[in-house]
Short mmCIF file of C-alpha atoms and ligand atoms in Angstrom, two decimals:
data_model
loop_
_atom_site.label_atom_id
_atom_site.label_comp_id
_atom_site.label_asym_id
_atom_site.label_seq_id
_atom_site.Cartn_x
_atom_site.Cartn_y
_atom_site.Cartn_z
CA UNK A 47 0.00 0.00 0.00
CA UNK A 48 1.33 3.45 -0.50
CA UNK A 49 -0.01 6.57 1.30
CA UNK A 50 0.01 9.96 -0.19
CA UNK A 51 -0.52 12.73 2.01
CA UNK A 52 -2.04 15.29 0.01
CA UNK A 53 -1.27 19.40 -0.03
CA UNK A 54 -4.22 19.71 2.50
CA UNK A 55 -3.49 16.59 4.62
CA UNK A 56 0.07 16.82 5.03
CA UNK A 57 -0.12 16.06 8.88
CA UNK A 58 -3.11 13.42 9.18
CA UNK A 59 -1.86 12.28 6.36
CA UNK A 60 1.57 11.60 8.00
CA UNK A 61 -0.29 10.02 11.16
CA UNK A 62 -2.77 7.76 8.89
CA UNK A 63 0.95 6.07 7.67
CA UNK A 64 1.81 5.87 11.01
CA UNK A 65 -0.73 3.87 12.24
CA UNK A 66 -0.67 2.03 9.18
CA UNK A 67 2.99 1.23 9.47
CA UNK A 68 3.92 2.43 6.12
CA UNK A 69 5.95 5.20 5.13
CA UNK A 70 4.16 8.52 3.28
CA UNK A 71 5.26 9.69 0.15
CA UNK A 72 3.55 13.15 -0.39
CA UNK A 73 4.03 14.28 -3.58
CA UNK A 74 6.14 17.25 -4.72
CA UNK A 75 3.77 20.57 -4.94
CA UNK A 76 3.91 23.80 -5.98
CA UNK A 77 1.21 26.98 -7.16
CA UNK A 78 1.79 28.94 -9.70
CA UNK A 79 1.42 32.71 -9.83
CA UNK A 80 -2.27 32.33 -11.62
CA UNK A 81 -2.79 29.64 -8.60
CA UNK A 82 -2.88 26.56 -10.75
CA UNK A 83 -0.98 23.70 -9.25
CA UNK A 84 1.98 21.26 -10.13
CA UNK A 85 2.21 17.99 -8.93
CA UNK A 86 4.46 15.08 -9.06
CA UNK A 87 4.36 11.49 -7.28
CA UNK A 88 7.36 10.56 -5.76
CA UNK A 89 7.35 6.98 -5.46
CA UNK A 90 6.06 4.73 -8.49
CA UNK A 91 2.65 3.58 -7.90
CA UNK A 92 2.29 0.71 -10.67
CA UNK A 93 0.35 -2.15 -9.71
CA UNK A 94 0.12 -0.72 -6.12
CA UNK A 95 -2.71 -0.10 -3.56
CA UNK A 96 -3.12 3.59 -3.54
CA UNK A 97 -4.26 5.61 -0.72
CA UNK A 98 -4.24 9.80 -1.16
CA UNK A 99 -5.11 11.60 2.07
CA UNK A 100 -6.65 15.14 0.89
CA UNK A 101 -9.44 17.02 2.74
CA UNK A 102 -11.28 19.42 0.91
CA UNK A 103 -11.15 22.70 3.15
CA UNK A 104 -10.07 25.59 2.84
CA UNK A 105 -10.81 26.61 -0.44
CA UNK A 106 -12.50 23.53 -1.71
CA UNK A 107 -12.11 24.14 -5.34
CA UNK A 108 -7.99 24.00 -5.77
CA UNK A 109 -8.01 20.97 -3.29
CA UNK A 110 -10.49 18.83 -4.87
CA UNK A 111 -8.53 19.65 -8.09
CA UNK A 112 -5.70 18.66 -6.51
CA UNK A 113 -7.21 15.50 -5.50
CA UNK A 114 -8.43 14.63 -8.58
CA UNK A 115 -4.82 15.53 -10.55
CA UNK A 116 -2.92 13.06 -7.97
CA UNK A 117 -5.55 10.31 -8.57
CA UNK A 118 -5.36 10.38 -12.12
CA UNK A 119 -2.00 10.59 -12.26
CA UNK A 120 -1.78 7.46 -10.03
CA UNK A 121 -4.21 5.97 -12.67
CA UNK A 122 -2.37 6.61 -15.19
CA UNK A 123 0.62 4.99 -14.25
CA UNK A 124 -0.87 2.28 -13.33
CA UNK A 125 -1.73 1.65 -9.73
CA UNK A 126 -4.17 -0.98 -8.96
CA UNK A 127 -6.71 0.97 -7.01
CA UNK A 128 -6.97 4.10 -5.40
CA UNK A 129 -9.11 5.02 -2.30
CA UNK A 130 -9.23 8.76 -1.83
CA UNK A 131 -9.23 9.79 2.00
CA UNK A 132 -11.23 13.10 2.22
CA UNK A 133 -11.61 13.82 5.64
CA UNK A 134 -14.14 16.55 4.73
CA UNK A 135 -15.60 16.21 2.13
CA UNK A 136 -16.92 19.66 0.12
CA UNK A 137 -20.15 19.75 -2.03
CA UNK A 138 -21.88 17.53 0.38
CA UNK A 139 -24.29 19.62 1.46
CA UNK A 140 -25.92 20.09 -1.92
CA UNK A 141 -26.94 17.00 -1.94
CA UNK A 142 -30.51 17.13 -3.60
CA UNK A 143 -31.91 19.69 -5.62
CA UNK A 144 -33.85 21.65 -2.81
CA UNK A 145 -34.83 23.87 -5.29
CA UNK A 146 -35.62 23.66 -9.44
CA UNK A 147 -32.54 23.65 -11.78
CA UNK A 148 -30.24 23.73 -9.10
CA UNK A 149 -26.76 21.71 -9.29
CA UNK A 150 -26.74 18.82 -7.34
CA UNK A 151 -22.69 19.19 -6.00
CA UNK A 152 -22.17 15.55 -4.67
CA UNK A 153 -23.30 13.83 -7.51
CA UNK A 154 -20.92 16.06 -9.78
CA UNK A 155 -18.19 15.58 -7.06
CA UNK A 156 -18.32 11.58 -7.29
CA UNK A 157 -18.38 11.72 -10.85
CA UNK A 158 -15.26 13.58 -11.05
CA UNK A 159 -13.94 11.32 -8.63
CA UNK A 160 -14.66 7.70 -10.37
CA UNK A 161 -13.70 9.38 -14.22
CA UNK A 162 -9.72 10.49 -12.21
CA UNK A 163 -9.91 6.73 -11.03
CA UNK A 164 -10.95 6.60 -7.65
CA UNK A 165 -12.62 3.20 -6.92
CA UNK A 166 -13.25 4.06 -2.51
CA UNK A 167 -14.16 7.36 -0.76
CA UNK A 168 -13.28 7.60 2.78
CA UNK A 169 -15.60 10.74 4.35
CA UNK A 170 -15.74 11.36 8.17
CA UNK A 171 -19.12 12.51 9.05
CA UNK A 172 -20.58 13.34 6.05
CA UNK A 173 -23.15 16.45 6.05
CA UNK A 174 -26.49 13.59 5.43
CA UNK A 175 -25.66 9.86 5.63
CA UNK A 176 -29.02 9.07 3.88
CA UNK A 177 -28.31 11.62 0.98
CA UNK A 178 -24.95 9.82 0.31
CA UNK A 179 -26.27 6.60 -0.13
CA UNK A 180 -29.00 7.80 -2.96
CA UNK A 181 -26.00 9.54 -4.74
CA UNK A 182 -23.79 6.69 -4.45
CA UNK A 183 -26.52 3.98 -6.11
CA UNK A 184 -25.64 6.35 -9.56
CA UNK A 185 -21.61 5.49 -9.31
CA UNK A 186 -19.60 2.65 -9.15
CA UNK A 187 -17.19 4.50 -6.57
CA UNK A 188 -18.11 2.94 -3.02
CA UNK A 189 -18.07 5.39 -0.17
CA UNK A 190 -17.64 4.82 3.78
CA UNK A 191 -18.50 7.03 6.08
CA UNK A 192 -17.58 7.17 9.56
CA UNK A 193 -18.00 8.73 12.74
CA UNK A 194 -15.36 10.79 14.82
CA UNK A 195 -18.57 11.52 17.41
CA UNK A 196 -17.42 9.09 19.60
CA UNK A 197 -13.80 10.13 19.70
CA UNK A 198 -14.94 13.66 20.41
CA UNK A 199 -17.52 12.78 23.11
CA UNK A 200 -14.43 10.63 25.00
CA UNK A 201 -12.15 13.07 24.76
CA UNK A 202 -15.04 15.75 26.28
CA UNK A 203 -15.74 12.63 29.22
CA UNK A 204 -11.90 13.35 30.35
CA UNK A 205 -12.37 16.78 30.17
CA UNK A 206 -14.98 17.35 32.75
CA UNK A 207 -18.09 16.71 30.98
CA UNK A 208 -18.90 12.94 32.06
CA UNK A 209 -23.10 13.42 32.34
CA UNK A 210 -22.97 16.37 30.56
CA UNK A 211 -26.28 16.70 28.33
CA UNK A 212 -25.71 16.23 24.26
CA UNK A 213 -27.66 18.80 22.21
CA UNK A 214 -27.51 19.02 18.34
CA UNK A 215 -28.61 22.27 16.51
CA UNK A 216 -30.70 20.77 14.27
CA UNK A 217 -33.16 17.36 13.88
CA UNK A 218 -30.77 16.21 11.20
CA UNK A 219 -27.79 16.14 13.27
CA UNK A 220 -29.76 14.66 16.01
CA UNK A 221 -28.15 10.98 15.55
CA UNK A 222 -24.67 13.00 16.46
CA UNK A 223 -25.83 13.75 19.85
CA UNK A 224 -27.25 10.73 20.69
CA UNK A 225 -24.16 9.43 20.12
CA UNK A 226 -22.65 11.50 21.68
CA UNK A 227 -25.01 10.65 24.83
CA UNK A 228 -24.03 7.07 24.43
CA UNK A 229 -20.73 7.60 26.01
CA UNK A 230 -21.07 10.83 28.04
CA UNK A 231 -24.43 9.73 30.03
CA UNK A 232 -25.92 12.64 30.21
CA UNK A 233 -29.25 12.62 27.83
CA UNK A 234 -30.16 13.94 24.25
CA UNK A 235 -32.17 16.81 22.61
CA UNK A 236 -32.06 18.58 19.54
CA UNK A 237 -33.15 22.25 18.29
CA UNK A 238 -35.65 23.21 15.52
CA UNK A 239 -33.66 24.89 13.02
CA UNK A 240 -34.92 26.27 9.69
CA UNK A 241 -32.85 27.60 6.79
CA UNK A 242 -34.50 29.84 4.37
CA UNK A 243 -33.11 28.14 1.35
CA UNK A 244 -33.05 31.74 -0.68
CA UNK A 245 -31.55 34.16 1.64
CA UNK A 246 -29.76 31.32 4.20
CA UNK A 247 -31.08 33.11 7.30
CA UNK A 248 -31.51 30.77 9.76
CA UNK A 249 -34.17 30.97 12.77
CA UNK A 250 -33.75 28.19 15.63
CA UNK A 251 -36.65 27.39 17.62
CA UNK A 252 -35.80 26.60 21.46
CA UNK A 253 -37.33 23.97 23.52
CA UNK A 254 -36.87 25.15 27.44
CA UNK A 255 -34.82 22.09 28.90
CA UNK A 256 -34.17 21.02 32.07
CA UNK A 257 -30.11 22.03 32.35
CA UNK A 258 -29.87 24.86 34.40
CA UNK A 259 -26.61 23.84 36.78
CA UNK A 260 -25.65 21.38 34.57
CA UNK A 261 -22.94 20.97 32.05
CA UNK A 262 -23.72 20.42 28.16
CA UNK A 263 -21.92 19.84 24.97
CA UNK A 264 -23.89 21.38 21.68
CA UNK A 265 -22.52 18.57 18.90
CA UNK A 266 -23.10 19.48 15.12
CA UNK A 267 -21.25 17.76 11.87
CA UNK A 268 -19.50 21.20 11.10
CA UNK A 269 -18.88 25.04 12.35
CA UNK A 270 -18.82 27.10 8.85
CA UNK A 271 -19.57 30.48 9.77
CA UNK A 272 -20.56 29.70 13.41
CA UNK A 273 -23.99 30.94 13.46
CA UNK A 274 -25.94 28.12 14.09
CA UNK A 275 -23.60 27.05 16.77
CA UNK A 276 -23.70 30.30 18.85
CA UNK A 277 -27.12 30.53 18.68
CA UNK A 278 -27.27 26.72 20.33
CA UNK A 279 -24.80 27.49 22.83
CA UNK A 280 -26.87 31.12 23.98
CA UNK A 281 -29.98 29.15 24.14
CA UNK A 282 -28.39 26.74 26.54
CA UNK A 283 -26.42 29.06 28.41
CA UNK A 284 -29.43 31.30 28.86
CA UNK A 285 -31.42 28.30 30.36
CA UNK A 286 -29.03 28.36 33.07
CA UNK A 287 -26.48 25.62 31.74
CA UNK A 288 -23.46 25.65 34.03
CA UNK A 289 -20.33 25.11 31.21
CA UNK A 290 -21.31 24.58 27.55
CA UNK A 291 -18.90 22.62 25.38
CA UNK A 292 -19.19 22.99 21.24
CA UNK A 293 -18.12 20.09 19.49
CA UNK A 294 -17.95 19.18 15.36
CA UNK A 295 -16.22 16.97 13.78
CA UNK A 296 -15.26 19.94 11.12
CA UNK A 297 -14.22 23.53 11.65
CA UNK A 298 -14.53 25.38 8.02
CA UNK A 299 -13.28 28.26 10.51
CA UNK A 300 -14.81 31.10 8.45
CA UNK A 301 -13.55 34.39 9.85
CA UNK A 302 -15.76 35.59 12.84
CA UNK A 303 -16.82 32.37 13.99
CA UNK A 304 -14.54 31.79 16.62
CA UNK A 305 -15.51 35.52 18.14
CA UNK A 306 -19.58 34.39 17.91
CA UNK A 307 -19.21 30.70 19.25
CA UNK A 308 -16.92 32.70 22.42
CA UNK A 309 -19.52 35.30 22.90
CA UNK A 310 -22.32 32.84 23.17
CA UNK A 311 -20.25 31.33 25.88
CA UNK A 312 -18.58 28.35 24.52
CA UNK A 313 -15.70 26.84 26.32
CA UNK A 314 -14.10 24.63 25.25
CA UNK A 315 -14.59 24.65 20.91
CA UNK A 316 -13.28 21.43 20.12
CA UNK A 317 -12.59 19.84 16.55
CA UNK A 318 -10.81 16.72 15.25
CA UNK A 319 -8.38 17.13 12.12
CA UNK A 320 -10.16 16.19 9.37
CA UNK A 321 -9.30 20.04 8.75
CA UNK A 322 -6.72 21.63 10.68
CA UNK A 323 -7.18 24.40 12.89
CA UNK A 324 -6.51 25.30 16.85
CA UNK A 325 -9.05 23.37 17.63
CA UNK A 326 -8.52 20.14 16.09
CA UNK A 327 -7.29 18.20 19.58
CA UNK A 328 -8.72 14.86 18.53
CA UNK A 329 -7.23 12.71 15.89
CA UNK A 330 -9.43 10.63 13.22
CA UNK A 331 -6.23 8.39 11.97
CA UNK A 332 -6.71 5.53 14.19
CA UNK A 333 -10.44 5.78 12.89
CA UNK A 334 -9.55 5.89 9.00
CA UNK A 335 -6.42 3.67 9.42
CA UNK A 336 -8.66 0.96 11.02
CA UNK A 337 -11.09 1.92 7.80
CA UNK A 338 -8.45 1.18 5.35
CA UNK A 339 -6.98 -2.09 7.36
CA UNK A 340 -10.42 -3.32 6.53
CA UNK A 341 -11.63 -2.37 3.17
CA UNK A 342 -8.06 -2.47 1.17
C1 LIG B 613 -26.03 22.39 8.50
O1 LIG B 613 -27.10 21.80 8.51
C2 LIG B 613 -24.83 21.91 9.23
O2 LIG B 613 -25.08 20.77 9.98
C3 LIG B 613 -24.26 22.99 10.11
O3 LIG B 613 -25.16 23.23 11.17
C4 LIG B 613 -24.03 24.25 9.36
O4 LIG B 613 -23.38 24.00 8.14
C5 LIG B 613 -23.23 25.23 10.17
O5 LIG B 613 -23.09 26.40 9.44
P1 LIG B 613 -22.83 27.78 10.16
O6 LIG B 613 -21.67 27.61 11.07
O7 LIG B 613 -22.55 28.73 9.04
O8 LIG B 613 -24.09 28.16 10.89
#
C-alpha cells in the first residue's frame, strides 16, 4: 500500500501512515502565480494499492482539483486501485436539488472522482448519511462514512463533561448527539432549526430544557460560519447551563466564527483534524487507518 498525504493533509496524512505502518510519500507541490498547481508522485505507484489523504477545506475548489490531478495521475501509471481519504468532504451539502434547476454538487463531485480513477471514498461525518447513499446507487465509486462523534464525546468525558447533556442544533444532526449521549451519560435533545433556502437566514426554535446547573456539549457535523452554533450554545447558556462545550467533527473556521461561538459562551470549541485548525485536539487516523486495514 502506498499513502500519499495530500497538499491539504500533510499532517493526518503523515499520522494515517503511522498507524498504518507504512511510510508517506507526499508528492512534490507547488502553485503557480495564476494559482494553478503542479504535482508530481514521488514513489512509483504501478500495480500498487493507492491511498491519497486530501481534505477538501479551505478553499475547496484547488483541493479537490488537486485530489483529482494526484488520482489520475496514479491511474495513469498504473496503480491498482486508489481510495481517496477526504476527511471533509466539500459539495456535500448540496446533496438534492432543494430547489428547481439547481446543481446537485455531490453527484458532480463523485463523478469527477470515479472518471480520475478513484474506486473508494473515505468521508468522516458526512453532512447527510441518507443523501450519500441515494448519490452513491448512480456510481460505481463505493463510499464509507464514519464517525469521529465518539472520539470527540471521550475526549469531552476526560475533560470534565462525564453526564454532561448532548444537544444538536438541528433534527438532522440529532443521531450525532445521541451518540454523543451514548458515552457521556448525560441525555439527548435537539433544536428546531430552519434555513431559508433563498436568503440562508436561519431561525432556531428553542425547547426550554431542564439544564440549568448542569454541564452540556452542543454537537453538530461542522462550524462554517458559526452561526448556528452560537445561537445553540446562547440558548443553553441562557437556560441556566453551568459550562457549555461545542463540538464538530469539522471547523470550516470562516472568519468571525470563533468571536460568535466565544460570545455565546462556549468553552471549550473542540474539533478533530479532518481540517486543521486550533481546535482540532482529537485525531481521526486511528479511525480511518482501522477503515483502510479493513476495506483495502
Ligand atoms: C447544517 O445543517 C450543518 O449541519 C451545520 O449546522 C451548518 O453548516 C453550520 O453552518 P454555520 O456555522 O454557518 O451556521
Amino acid at each position: 500500500m502506498i499513502v500519499i498525504p495530500g497538499p491539504s493533509s500533510l499532517g493526518l496524512g503523515w499520522r494515517i501512515a503511522e498507524a498504518l505502518g507504512v511510510e508517506p510519500h507526499p508528492v512534490e507541490h507547488r502553485v503557480f502565480p495564476d494559482g494553478e498547481s503542479y504535482l508530481k508522485l514521488t514513489k512509483p505507484v504501478a500495480g500498487e494499492k493507492v491511498v491519497i489523504v486530501q481534505t477538501t477545506a479551505p478553499n475547496p475548489d484547488s483541493k479537490l482539483m488537486q485530489l483529482l490531478l494526484i488520482a489520475k495521475t496514479a491511474k495513469d501509471f498504473g496503480a491498482n486501485s486508489i481510495t481517496a481519504v477526504v476527511p471533509y468532504l466539500a459539495y456535500a451539502r448540496q446533496d438534492k436539488r432543494f430547489l428547481d434547476l439547481e446543481v446537485l454538487s455531490l453527484d458532480v463531485v463523485l463523478s469527477l472522482l470515479e472518471a480520475s480513477g478513484v474506486t473508494d471514498l473515505v468521508v468522516v461525518n458526512i453532512h447527510n448519511e441518507a443523501s450519500i447513499r441515494s448519490v452513491e446507487a448512480n456510481h460505481v465509486v463505493k463510499v464509507h462514512n464514519l464517525s469521529a462523534v465518539p472520539l470527540l464525546a471521550e475526549y469531552l468525558k476526560k475533560e470534565g463533561f462525564d453526564k454532561a447533556y448532548s444537544l444538536s442544533p438541528d433534527k438532522g444532526a440529532l443521531y450525532i448527539a445521541e451518540a454523543a449521549a451514548k458515552i457521556l451519560g448525560g441525555g439527548y435533545n435537539y433544536f428546531e432549526k430552519t434555513r431559508d433556502r433563498k436568503t440562508g437566514e436561519i431561525k432556531m426554535g428553542i425547547k426550554d430544557l431542564d439544564i440549568a446547573g448542569h454541564r452540556a456539549v452542543v454537537f453538530d457535523d461542522m462550524i462554517s460560519t458559526g452561526g448556528t452554533m452560537a445561537k445553540a450554545v446562547e440558548a443553553l447558556v441562557d437556560q441556566g447551563a453551568e459550562k457549555v462545550a461545542a463540538s464538530c467533527t469539522h471547523v470550516l473556521y470562516m472568519p468571525g466564527a470563533e468571536e460568535k461561538i466565544r460570545k455565546a459562551g462556549a468553552d471549550p470549541i473542540l474539533s478533530t483534524d479532518t481540517i486543521e485548525t486550533p481546535f482540532s485536539k482529537v485525531t481521526v487516523s486511528g479511525l480511518i487507518a482501522d477503515k483502510l486495514k479493513e476495506i483495502i
